[in-house]
mmCIF file of C-alpha atoms in Angstrom:
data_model
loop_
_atom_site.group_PDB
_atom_site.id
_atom_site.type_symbol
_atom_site.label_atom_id
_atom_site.label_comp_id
_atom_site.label_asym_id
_atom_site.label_seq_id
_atom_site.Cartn_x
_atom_site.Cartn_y
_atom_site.Cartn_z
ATOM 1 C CA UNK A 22 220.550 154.130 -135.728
ATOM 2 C CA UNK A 23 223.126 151.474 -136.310
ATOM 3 C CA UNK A 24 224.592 150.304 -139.829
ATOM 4 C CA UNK A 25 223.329 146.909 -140.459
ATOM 5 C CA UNK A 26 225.534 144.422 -142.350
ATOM 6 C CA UNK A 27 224.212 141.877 -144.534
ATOM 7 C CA UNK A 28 225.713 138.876 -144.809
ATOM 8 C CA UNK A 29 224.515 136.078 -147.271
ATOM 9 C CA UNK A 30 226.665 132.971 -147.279
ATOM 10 C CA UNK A 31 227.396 130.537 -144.554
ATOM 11 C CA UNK A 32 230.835 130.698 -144.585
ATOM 12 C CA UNK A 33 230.865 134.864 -144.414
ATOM 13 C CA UNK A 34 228.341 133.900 -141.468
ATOM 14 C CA UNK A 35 230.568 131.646 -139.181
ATOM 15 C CA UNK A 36 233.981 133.763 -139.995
ATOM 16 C CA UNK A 37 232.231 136.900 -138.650
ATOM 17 C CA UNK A 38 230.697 135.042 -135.849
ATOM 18 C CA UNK A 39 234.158 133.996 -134.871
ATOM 19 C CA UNK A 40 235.935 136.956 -134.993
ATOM 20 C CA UNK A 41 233.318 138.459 -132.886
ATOM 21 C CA UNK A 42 233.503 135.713 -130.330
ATOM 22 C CA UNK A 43 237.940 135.884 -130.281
ATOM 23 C CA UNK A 44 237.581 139.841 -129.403
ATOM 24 C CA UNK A 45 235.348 138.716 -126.757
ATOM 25 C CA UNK A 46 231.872 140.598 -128.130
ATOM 26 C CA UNK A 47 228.951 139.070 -127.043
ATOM 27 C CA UNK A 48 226.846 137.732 -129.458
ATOM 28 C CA UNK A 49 222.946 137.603 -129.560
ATOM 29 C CA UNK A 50 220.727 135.402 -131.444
ATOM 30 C CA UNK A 51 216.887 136.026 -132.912
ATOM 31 C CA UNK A 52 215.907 133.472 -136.420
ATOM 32 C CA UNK A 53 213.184 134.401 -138.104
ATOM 33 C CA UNK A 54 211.545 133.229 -141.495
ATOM 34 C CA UNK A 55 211.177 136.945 -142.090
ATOM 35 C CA UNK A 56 207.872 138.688 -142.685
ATOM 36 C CA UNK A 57 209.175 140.607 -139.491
ATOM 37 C CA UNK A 58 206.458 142.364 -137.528
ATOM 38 C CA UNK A 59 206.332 144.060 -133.649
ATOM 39 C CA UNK A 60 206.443 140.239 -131.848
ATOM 40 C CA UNK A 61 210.306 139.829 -133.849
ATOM 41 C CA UNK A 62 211.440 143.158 -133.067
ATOM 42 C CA UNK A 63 210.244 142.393 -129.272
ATOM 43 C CA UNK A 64 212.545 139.783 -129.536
ATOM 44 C CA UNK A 65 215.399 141.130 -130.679
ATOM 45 C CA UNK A 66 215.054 144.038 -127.954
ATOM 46 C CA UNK A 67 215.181 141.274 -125.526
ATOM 47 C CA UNK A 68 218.224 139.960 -126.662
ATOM 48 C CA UNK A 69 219.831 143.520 -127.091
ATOM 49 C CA UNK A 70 219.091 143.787 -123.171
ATOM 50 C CA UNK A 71 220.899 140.518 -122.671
ATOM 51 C CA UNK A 72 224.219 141.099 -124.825
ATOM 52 C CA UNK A 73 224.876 144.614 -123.832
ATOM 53 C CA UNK A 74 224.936 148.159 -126.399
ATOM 54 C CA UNK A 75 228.733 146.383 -127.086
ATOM 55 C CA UNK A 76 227.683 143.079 -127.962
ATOM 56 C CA UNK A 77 226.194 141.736 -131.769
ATOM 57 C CA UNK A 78 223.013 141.444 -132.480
ATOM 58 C CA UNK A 79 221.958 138.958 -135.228
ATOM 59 C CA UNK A 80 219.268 138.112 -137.107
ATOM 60 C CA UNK A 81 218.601 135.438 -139.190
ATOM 61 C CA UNK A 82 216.152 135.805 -142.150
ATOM 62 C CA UNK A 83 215.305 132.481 -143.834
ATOM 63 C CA UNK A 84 212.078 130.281 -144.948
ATOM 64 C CA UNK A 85 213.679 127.165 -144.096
ATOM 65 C CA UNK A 86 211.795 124.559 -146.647
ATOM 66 C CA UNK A 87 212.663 121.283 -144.468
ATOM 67 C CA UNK A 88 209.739 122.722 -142.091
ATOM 68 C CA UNK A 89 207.276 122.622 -144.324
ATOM 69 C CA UNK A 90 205.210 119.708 -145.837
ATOM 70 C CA UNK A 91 204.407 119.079 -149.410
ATOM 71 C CA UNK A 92 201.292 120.508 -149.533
ATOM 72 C CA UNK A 93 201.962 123.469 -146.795
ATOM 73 C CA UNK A 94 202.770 126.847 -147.695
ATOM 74 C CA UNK A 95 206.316 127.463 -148.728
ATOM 75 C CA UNK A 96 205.839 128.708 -152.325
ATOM 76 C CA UNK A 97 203.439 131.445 -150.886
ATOM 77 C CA UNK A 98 205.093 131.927 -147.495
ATOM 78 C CA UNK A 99 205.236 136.369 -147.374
ATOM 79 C CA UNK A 100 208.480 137.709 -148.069
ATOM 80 C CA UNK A 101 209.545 141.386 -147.855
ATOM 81 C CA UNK A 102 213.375 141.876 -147.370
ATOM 82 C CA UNK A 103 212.965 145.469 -147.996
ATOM 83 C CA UNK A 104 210.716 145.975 -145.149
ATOM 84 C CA UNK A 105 212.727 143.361 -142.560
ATOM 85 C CA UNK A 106 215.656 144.991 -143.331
ATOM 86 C CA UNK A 107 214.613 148.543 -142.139
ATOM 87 C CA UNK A 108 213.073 146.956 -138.906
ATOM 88 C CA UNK A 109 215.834 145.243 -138.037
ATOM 89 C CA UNK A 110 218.110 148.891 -138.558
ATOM 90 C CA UNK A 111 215.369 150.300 -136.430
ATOM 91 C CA UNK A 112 215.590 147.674 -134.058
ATOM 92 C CA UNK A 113 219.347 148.339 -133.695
ATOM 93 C CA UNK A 114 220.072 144.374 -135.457
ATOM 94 C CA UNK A 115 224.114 144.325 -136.335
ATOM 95 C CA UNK A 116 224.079 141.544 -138.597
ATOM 96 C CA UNK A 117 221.350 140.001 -140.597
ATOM 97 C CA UNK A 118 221.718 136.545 -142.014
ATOM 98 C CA UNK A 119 220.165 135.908 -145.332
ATOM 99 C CA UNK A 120 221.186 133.043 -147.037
ATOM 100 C CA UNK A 121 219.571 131.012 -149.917
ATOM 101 C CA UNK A 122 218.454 128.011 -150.063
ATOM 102 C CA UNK A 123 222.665 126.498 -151.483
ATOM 103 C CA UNK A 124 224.123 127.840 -148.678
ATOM 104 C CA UNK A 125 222.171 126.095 -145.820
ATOM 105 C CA UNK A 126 221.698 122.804 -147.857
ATOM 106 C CA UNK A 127 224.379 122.332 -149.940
ATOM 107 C CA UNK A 128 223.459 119.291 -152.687
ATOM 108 C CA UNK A 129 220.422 119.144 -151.485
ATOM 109 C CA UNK A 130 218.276 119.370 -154.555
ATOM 110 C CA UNK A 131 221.060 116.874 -156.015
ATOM 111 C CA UNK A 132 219.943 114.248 -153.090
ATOM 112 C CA UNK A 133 223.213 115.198 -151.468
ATOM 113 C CA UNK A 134 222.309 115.827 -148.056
ATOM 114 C CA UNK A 135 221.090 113.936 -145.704
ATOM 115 C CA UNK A 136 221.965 114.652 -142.498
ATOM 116 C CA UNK A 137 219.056 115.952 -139.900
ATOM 117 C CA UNK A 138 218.754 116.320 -136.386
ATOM 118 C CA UNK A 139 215.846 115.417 -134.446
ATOM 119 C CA UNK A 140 214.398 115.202 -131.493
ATOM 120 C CA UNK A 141 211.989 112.245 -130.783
ATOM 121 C CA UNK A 142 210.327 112.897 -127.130
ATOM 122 C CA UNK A 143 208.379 116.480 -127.259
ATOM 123 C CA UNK A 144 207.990 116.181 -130.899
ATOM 124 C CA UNK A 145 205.939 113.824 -130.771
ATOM 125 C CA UNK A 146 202.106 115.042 -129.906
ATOM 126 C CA UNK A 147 200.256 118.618 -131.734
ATOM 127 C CA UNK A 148 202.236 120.229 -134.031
ATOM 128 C CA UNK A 149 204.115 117.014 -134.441
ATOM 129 C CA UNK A 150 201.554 115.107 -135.116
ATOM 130 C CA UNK A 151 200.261 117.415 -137.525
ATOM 131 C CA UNK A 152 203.139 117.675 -138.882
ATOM 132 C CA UNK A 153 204.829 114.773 -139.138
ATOM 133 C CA UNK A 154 208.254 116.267 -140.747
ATOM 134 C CA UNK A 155 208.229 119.676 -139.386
ATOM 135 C CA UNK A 156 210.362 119.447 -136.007
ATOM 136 C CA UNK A 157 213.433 117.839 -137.853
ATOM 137 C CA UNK A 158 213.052 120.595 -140.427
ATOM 138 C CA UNK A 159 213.367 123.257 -137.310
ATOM 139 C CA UNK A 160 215.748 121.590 -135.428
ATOM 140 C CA UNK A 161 217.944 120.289 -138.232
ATOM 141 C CA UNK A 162 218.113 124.486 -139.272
ATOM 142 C CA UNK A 163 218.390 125.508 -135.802
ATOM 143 C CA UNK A 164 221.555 123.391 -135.122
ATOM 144 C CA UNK A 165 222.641 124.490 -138.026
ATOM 145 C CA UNK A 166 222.482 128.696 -137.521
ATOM 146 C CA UNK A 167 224.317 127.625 -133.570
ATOM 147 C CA UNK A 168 226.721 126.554 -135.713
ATOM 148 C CA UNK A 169 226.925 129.568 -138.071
ATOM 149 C CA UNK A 170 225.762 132.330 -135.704
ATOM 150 C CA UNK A 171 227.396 131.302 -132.469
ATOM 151 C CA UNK A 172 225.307 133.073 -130.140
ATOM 152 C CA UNK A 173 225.497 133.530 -125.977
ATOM 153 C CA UNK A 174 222.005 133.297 -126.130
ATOM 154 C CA UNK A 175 219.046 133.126 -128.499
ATOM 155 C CA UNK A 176 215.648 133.944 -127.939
ATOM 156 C CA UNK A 177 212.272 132.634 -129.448
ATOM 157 C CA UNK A 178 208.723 133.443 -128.607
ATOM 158 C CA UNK A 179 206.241 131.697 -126.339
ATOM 159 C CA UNK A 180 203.823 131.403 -129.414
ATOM 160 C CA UNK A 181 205.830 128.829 -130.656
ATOM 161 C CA UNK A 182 205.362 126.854 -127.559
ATOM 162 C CA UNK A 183 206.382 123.286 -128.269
ATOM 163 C CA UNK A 184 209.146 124.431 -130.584
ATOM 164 C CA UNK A 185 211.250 126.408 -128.233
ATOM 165 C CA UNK A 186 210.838 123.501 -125.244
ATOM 166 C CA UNK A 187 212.064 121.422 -128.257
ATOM 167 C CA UNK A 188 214.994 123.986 -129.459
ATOM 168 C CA UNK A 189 215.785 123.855 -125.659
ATOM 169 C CA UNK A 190 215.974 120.771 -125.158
ATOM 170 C CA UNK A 191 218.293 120.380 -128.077
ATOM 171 C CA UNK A 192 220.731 122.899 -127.038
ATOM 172 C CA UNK A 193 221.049 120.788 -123.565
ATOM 173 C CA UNK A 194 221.212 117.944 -125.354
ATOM 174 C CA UNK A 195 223.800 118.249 -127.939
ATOM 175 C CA UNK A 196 225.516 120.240 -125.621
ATOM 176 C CA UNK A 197 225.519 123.544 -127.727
ATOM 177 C CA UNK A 198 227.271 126.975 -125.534
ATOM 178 C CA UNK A 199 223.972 128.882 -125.774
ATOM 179 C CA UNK A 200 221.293 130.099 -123.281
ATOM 180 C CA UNK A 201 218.072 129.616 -125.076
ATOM 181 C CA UNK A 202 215.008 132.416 -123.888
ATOM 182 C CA UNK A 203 211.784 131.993 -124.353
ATOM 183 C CA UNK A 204 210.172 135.322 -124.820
ATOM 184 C CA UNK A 205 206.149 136.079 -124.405
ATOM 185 C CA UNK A 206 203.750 136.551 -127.077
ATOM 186 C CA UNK A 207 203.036 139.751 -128.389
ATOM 187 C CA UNK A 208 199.631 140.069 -129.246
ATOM 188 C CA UNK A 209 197.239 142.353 -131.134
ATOM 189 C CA UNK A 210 195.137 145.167 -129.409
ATOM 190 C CA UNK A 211 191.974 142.131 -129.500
ATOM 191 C CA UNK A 212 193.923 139.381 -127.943
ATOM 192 C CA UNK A 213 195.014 137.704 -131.613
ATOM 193 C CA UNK A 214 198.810 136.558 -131.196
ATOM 194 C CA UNK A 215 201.525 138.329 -133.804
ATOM 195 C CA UNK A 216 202.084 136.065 -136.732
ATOM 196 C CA UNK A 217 203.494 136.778 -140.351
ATOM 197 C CA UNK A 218 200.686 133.846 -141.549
ATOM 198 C CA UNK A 219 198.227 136.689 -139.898
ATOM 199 C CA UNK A 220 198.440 138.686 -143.613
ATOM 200 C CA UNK A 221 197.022 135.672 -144.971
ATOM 201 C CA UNK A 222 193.567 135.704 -143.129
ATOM 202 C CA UNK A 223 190.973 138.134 -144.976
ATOM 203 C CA UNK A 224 188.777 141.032 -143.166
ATOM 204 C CA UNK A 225 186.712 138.636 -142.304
ATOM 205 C CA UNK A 226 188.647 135.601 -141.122
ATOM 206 C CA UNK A 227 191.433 138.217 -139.304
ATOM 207 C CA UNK A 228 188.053 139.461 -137.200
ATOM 208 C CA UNK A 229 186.736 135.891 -136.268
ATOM 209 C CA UNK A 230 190.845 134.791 -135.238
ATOM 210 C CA UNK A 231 190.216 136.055 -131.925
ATOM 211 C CA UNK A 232 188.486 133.372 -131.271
ATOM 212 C CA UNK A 233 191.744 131.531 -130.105
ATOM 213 C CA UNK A 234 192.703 133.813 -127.591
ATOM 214 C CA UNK A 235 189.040 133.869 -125.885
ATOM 215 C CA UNK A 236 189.036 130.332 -126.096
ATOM 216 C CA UNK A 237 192.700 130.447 -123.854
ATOM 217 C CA UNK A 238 190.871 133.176 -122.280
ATOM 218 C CA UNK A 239 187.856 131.141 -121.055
ATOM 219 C CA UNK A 240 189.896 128.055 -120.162
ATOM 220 C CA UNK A 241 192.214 129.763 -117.776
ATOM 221 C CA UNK A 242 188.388 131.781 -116.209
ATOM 222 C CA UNK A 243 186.953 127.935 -115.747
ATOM 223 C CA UNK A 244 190.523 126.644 -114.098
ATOM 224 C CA UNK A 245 190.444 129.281 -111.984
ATOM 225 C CA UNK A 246 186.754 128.959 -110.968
ATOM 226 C CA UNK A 247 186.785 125.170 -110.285
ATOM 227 C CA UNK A 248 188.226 123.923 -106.802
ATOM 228 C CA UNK A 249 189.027 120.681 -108.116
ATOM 229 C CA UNK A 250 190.442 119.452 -111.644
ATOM 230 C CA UNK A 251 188.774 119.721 -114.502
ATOM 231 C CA UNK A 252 188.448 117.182 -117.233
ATOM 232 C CA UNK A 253 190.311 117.411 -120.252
ATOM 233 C CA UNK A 254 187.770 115.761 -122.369
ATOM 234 C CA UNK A 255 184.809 118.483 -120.952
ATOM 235 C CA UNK A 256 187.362 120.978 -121.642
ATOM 236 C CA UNK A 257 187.900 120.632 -124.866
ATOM 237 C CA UNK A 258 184.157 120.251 -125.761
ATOM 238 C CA UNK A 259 183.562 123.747 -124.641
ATOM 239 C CA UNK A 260 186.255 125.343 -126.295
ATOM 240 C CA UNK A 261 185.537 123.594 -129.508
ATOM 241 C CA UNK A 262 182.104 124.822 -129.021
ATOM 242 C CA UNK A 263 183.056 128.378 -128.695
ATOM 243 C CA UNK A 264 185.375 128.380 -131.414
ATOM 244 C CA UNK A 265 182.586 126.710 -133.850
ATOM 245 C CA UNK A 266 180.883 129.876 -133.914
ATOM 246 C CA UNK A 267 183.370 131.880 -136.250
ATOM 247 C CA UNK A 268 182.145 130.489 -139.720
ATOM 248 C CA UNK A 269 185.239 129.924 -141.065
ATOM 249 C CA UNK A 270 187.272 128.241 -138.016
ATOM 250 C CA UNK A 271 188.069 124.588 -138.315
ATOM 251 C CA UNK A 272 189.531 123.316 -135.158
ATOM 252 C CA UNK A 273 192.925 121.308 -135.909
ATOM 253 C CA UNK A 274 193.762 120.325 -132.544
ATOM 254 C CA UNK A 275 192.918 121.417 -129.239
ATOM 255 C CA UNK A 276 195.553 120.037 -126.632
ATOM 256 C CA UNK A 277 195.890 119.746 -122.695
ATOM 257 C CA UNK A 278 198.963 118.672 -121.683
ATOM 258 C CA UNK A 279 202.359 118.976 -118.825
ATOM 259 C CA UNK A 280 204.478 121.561 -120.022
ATOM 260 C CA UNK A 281 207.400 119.458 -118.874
ATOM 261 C CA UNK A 282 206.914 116.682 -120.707
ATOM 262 C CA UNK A 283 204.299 118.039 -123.167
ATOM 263 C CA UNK A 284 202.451 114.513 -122.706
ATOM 264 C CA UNK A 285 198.752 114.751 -122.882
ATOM 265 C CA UNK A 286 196.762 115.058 -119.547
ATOM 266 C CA UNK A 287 192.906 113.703 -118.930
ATOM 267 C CA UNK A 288 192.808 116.112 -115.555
ATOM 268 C CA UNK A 289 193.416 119.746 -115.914
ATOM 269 C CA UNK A 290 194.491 122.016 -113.175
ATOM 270 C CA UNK A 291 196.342 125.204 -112.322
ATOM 271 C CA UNK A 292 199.672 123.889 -114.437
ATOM 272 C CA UNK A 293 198.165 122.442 -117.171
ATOM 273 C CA UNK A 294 199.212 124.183 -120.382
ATOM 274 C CA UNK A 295 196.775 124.767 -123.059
ATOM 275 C CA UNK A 296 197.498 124.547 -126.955
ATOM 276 C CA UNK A 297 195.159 125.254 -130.248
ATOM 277 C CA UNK A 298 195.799 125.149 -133.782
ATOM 278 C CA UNK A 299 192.741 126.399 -136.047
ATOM 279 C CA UNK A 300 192.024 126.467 -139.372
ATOM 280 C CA UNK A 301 190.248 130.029 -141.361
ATOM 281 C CA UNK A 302 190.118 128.839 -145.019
ATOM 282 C CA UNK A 303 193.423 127.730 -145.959
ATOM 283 C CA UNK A 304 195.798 129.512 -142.980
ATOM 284 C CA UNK A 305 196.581 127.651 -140.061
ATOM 285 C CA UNK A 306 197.220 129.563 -136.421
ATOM 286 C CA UNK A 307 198.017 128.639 -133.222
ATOM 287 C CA UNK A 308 198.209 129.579 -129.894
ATOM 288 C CA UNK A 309 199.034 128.842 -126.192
ATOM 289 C CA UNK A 310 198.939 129.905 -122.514
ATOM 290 C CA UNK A 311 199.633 128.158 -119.256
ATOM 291 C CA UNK A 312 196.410 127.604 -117.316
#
């Protein structure tokens, strides 16, 4: 089991990261807002395969407050470093990155930063929409850990759909000497998709959650049974339908769309990608698949 080496401020982040990268050691990327459970540590694994035994393995471990909204959940966000530190040993992480709020922002809470990044094409419909300030938040903290991490490649999970097409599209953008992966969703024995908001849901509300995977589940059975495209509008109707029937669900969005684009699409077909966010109580999940 390897020795894992914390390392808390940016500037301890980048000088390690650049020694690293002048012996020629591969470097591999996973962020995380911690809360770690089996869908990180598939990622990381992933990016072990990628760098080689030789190559360092990092991990970043912050709740980034620029994603969240004023009345979302940073304050109660879960935190356990105890417990993400000993999966990422077990996990056979190198480095984790854990760095306060100062060290990322500097002057921010003295209204002395103000520079984001953002992206202004896919950002724009679902979790965008809902929202409105959360993609510059990830994007803006994303640049900012290329900078400090300087991975070969970083991965992120296919449950975050519209956020890694984004972080992609950044990296080509802006030009930034990483290969970003997109990894697929680890999910539950019943279907529900791996999510540190998941210890929010009670008994109850964690048992009627699979509703979001049989509603994926029943839109890729009716693609697959039609011989000609289906409507969008229809679509949706039935889904929201199914998902109605847990008592606590409230349906935030359901959203056909081209996963190229991630523009909204009236006529779904083999292609189409699927997205849902749902309300139980007060915690929000979501969830995709390509139809």
């Amino acid at each position: 089991m390897r020795h894992v080496k914390i390392v808390r401020t940016a500037r301890g982040m980048q000088k390690l990261a650049l020694q690293a990268r002048g012996r020629g050691i591969r470097i591999g990327f996973v962020p995380t807002m911690g809360y770690l459970h089996e869908g990180h540590v598939a990622l990381m694994k992933d990016a072990r395969k990628r760098i080689g035994p030789q190559g360092l393995l990092v991990v970043s471990i912050y709740v980034n407050p620029t994603q969240f909204g004023p009345t979302e959940d940073l304050s109660r966000y879960p935190r356990d470093f105890r417990r993400d530190r000993r999966l990422c040993r077990e996990a056979g992480v190198d480095v984790v990155f854990y760095p306060q709020d100062s060290e990322m922002y500097p002057g921010r809470s003295e209204g002395l930063f103000s520079t984001y990044v953002t992206e202004v094409a896919l950002s724009v419909g679902m979790e965008g929409a809902s929202r409105p300030t959360h993609f510059r938040g990830v994007t803006t903290v994303v640049a900012k850990l290329f900078n400090l991490v300087l991975p070969e490649v970083a991965v992120f999970g296919q449950k975050d759909c519209q956020q890694a097409s984004i972080i992609q599209r950044m990296a080509k953008d802006l030009n930034f000497p990483v290969r970003v992966v997109v990894a697929p969703t680890r999910r539950e024995r019943d279907g529900l998709a791996m999510s540190s908001r998941n210890a929010y849901l009670t008994p109850s509300q964690r048992s009627q959650a699979v509703c979001l995977s049989q509603a994926l589940n029943l839109a890729r059975q009716l693609v697959r049974a039609s011989v000609r495209p289906l409507s969008a509008a229809v679509l949706t109707a039935k889904l929201k339908r199914l998902i109605d029937r847990a008592p606590e669900a409230r349906v935030d969005y359901i959203a056909f769309f081209d996963p190229r684009s991630f523009q909204p699409v009236k006529q779904v077909s083999g292609g189409t990608h699927l997205a849902l966010a749902v309300f139980f109580g007060k915690t929000r999940l979501i969830d995709n698949a390509l139809l």
